[in-house]
PDB file of C-alpha atoms in Angstrom:
ATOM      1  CA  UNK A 127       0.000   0.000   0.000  1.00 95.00           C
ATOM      2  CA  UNK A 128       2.914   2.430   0.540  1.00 93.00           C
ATOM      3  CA  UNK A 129       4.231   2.004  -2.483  1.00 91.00           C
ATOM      4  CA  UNK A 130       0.967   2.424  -3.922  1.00 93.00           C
ATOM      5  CA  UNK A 131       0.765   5.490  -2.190  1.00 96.00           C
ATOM      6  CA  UNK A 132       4.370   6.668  -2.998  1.00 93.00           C
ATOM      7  CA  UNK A 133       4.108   6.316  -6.848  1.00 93.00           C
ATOM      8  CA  UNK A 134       0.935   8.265  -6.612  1.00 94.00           C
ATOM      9  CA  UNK A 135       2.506  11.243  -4.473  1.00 94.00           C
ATOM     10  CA  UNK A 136       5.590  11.216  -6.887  1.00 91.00           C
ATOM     11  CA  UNK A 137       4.180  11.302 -10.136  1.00 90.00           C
ATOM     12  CA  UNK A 138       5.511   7.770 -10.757  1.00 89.00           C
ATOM     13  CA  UNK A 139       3.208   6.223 -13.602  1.00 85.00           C
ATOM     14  CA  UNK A 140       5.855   3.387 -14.196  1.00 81.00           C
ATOM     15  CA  UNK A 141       5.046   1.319 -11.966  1.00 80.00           C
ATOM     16  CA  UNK A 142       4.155  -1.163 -14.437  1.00 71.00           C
ATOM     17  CA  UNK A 143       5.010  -5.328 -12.659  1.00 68.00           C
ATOM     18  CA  UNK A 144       8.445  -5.465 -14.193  1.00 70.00           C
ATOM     19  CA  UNK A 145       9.772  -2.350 -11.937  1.00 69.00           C
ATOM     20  CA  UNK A 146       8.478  -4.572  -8.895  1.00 68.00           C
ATOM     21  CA  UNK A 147      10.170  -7.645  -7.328  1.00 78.00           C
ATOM     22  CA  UNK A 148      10.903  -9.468  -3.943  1.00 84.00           C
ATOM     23  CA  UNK A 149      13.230 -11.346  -1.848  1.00 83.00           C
ATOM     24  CA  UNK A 150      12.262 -14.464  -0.176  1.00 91.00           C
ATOM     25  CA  UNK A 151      13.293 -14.367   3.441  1.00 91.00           C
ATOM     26  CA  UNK A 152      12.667 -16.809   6.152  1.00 93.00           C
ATOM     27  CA  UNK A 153       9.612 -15.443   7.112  1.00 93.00           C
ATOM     28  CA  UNK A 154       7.865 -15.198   3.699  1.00 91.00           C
ATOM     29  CA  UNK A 155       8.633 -12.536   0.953  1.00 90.00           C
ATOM     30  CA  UNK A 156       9.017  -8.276   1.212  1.00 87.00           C
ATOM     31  CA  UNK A 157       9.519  -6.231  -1.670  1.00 80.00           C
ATOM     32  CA  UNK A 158      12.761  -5.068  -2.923  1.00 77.00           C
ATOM     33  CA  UNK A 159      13.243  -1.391  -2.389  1.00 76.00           C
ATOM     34  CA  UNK A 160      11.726   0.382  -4.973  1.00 78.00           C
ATOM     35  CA  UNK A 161      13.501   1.671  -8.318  1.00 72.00           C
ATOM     36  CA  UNK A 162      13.227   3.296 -11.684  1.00 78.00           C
ATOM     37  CA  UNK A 163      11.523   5.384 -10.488  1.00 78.00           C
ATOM     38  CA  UNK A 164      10.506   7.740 -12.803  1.00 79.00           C
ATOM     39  CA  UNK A 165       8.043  11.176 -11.632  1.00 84.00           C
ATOM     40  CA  UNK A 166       5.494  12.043 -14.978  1.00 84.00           C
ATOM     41  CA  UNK A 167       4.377  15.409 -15.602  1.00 78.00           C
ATOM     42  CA  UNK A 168       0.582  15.393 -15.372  1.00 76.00           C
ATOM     43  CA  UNK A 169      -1.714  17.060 -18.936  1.00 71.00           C
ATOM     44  CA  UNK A 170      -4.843  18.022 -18.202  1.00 73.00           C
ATOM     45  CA  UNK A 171      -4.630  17.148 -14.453  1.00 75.00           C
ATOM     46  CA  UNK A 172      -5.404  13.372 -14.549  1.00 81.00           C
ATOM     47  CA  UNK A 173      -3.059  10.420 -14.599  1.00 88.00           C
ATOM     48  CA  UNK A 174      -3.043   6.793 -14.427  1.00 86.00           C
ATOM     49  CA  UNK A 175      -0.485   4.282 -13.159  1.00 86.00           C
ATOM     50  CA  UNK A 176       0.983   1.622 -15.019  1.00 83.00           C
ATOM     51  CA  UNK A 177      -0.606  -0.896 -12.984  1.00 86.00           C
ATOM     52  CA  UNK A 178      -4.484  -1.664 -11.198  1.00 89.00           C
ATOM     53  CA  UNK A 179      -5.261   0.002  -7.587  1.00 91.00           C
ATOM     54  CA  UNK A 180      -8.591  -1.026  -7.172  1.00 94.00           C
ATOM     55  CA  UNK A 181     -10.577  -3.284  -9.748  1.00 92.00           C
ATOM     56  CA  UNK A 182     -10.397  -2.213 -12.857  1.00 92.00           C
ATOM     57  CA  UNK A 183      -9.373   1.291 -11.519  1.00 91.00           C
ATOM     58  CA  UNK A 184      -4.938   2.872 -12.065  1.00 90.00           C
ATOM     59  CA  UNK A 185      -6.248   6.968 -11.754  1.00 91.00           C
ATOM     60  CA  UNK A 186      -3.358   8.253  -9.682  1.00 92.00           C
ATOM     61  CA  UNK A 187      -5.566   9.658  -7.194  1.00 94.00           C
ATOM     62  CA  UNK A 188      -5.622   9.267  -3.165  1.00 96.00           C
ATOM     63  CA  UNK A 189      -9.321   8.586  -3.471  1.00 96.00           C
ATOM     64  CA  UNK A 190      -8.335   5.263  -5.341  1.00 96.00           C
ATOM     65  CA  UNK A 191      -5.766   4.238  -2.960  1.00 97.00           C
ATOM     66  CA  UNK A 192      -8.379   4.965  -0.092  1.00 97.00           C
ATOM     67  CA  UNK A 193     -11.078   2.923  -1.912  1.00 97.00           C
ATOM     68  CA  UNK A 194      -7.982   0.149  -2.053  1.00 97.00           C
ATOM     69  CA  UNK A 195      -6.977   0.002   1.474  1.00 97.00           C
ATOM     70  CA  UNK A 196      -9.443  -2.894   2.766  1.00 97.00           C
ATOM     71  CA  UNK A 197      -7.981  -5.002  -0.271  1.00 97.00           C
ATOM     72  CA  UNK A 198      -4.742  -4.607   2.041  1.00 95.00           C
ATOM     73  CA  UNK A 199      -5.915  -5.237   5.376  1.00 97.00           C
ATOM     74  CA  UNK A 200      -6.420  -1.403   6.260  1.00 98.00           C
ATOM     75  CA  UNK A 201      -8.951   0.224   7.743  1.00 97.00           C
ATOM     76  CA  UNK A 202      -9.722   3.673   5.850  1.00 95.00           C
ATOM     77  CA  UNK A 203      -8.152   5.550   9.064  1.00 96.00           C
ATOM     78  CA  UNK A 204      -5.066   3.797   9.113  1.00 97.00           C
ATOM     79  CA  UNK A 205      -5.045   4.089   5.086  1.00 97.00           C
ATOM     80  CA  UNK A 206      -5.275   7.947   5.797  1.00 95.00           C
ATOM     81  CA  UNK A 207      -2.758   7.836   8.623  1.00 95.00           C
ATOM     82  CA  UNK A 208      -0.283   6.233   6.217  1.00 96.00           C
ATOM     83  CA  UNK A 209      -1.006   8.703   3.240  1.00 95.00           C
ATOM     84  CA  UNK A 210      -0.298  11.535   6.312  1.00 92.00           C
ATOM     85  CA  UNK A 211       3.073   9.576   6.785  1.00 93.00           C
ATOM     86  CA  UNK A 212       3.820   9.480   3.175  1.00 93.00           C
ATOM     87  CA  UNK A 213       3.170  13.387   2.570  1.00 92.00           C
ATOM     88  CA  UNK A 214       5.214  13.784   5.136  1.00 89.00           C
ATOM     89  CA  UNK A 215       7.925  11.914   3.998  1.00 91.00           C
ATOM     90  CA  UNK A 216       7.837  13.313   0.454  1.00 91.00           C
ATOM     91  CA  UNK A 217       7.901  16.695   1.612  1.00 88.00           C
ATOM     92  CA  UNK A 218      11.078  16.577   4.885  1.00 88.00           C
ATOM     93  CA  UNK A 219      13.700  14.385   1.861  1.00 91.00           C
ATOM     94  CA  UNK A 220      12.289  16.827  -1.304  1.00 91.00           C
ATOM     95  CA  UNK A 221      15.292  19.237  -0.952  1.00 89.00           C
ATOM     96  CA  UNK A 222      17.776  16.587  -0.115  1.00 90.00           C
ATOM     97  CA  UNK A 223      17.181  14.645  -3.102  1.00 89.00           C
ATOM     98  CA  UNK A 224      16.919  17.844  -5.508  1.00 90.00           C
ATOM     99  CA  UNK A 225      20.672  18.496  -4.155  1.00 90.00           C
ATOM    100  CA  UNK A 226      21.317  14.685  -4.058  1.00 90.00           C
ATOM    101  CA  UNK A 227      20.498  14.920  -7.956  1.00 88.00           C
ATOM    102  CA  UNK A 228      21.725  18.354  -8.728  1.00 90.00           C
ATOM    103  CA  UNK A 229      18.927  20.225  -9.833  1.00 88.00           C
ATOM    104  CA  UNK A 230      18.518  23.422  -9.990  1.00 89.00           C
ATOM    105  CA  UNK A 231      15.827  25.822  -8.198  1.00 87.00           C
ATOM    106  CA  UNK A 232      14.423  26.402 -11.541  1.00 89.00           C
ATOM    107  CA  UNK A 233      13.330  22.542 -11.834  1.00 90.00           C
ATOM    108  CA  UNK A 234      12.930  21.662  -8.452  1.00 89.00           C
ATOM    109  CA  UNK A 235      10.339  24.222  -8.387  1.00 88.00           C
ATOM    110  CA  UNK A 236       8.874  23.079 -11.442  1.00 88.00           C
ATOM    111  CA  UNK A 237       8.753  19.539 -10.099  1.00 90.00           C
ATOM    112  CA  UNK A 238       7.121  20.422  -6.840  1.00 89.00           C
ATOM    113  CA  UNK A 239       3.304  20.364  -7.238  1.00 86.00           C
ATOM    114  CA  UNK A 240       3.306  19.221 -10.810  1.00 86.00           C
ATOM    115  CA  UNK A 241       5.049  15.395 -10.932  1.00 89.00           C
ATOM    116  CA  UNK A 242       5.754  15.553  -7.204  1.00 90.00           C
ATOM    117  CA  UNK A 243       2.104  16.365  -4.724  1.00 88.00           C
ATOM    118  CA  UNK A 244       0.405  17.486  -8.123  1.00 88.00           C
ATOM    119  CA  UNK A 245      -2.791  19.053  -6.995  1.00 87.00           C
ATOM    120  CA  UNK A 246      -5.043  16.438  -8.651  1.00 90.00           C
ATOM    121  CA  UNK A 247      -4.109  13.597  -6.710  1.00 91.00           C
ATOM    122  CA  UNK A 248      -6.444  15.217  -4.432  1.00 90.00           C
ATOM    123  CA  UNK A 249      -9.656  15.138  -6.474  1.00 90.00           C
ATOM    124  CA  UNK A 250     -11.955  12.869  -4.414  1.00 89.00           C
ATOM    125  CA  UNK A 251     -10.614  13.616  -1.488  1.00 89.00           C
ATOM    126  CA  UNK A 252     -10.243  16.721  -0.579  1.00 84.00           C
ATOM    127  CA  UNK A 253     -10.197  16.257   3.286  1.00 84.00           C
ATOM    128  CA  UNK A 254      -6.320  15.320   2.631  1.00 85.00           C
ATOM    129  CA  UNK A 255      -5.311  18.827   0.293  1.00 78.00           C
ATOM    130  CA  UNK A 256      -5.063  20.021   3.729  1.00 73.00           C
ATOM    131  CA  UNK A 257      -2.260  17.629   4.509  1.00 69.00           C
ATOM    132  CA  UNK A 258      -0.560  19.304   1.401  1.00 68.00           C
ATOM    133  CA  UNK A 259       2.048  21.186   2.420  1.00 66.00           C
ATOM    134  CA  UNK A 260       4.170  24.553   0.406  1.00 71.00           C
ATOM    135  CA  UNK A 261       7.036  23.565  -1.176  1.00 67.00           C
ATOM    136  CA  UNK A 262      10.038  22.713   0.439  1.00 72.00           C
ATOM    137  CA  UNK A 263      12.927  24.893   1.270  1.00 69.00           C
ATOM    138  CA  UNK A 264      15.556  24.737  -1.595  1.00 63.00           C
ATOM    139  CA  UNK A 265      18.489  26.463  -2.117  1.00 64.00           C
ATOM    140  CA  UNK A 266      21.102  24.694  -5.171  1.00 57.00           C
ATOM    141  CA  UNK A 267      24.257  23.981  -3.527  1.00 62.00           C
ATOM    142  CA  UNK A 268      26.496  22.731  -6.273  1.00 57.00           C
ATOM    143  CA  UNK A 269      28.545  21.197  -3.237  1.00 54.00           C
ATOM    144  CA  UNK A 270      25.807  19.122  -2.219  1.00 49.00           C
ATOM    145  CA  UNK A 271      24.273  18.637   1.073  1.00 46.00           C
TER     146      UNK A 271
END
């Protein structure tokens, strides 16, 4: 579910089954950490992922995943609490991984709020916009953090 949730925050419509694998461990299988990862630019507002959230529905939307999270054992609270977490997440590393990849303040800002927390991820479910929060401090430090 939180990589569900991840792809959808980050623009990341390629999350098609061949960018997803696991390890077998003792106590069953976990997934790999995640990779190509690859944040999509949004037309017209709407998206879809590369792969199903819920039936027949991939709209990149937080409303979707919601509608998903009994299909994973959540309750639509801890769904929400997770998709808190996740915003969360996104926004604290967003300026450490702009430095980490050398943008520059010129495309980090572009990428904030269009492939990364684009507005219409909301649509649906509104309740969480408020969860969205301004971008990120940035400064380009050709140095690196």
């Amino acid at each position: 579910f939180k990589r569900i949730v991840f792809n959808v925050l980050v623009g990341n419509t390629d999350d098609h089954a061949r960018n997803h694998s696991a390890f077998e461990i003792p106590t069953g299988i976990v997934l790999t950490p995640a990779y190509d990862i690859c944040p999509q630019g949004r037309s017209g507002g709407e998206a879809s992922q590369g792969m199903r959230i819920k039936g027949e529905n991939n709209n990149s939307q937080l409303l979707v995943c919601l509608q998903a999270a009994p299909d994973y054992g959540l309750s639509v609270d801890m769904a929400t609490n997770i998709i808190k977490d996740m915003i969360s997440i996104v926004h604290g590393y967003y300026a450490w991984i702009c430095n980490e990849a050398d943008l520059s303040q010129i495309d980090s800002n572009l990428f904030w709020g269009h492939q990364f927390l684009n507005q219409s991820i909301f649509y649906g479910a509104e309740h969480l916009r408020s969860l969205y929060p301004d971008q990120p401090e940035y400064e380009y430090r050709g140095d690196r953090l």
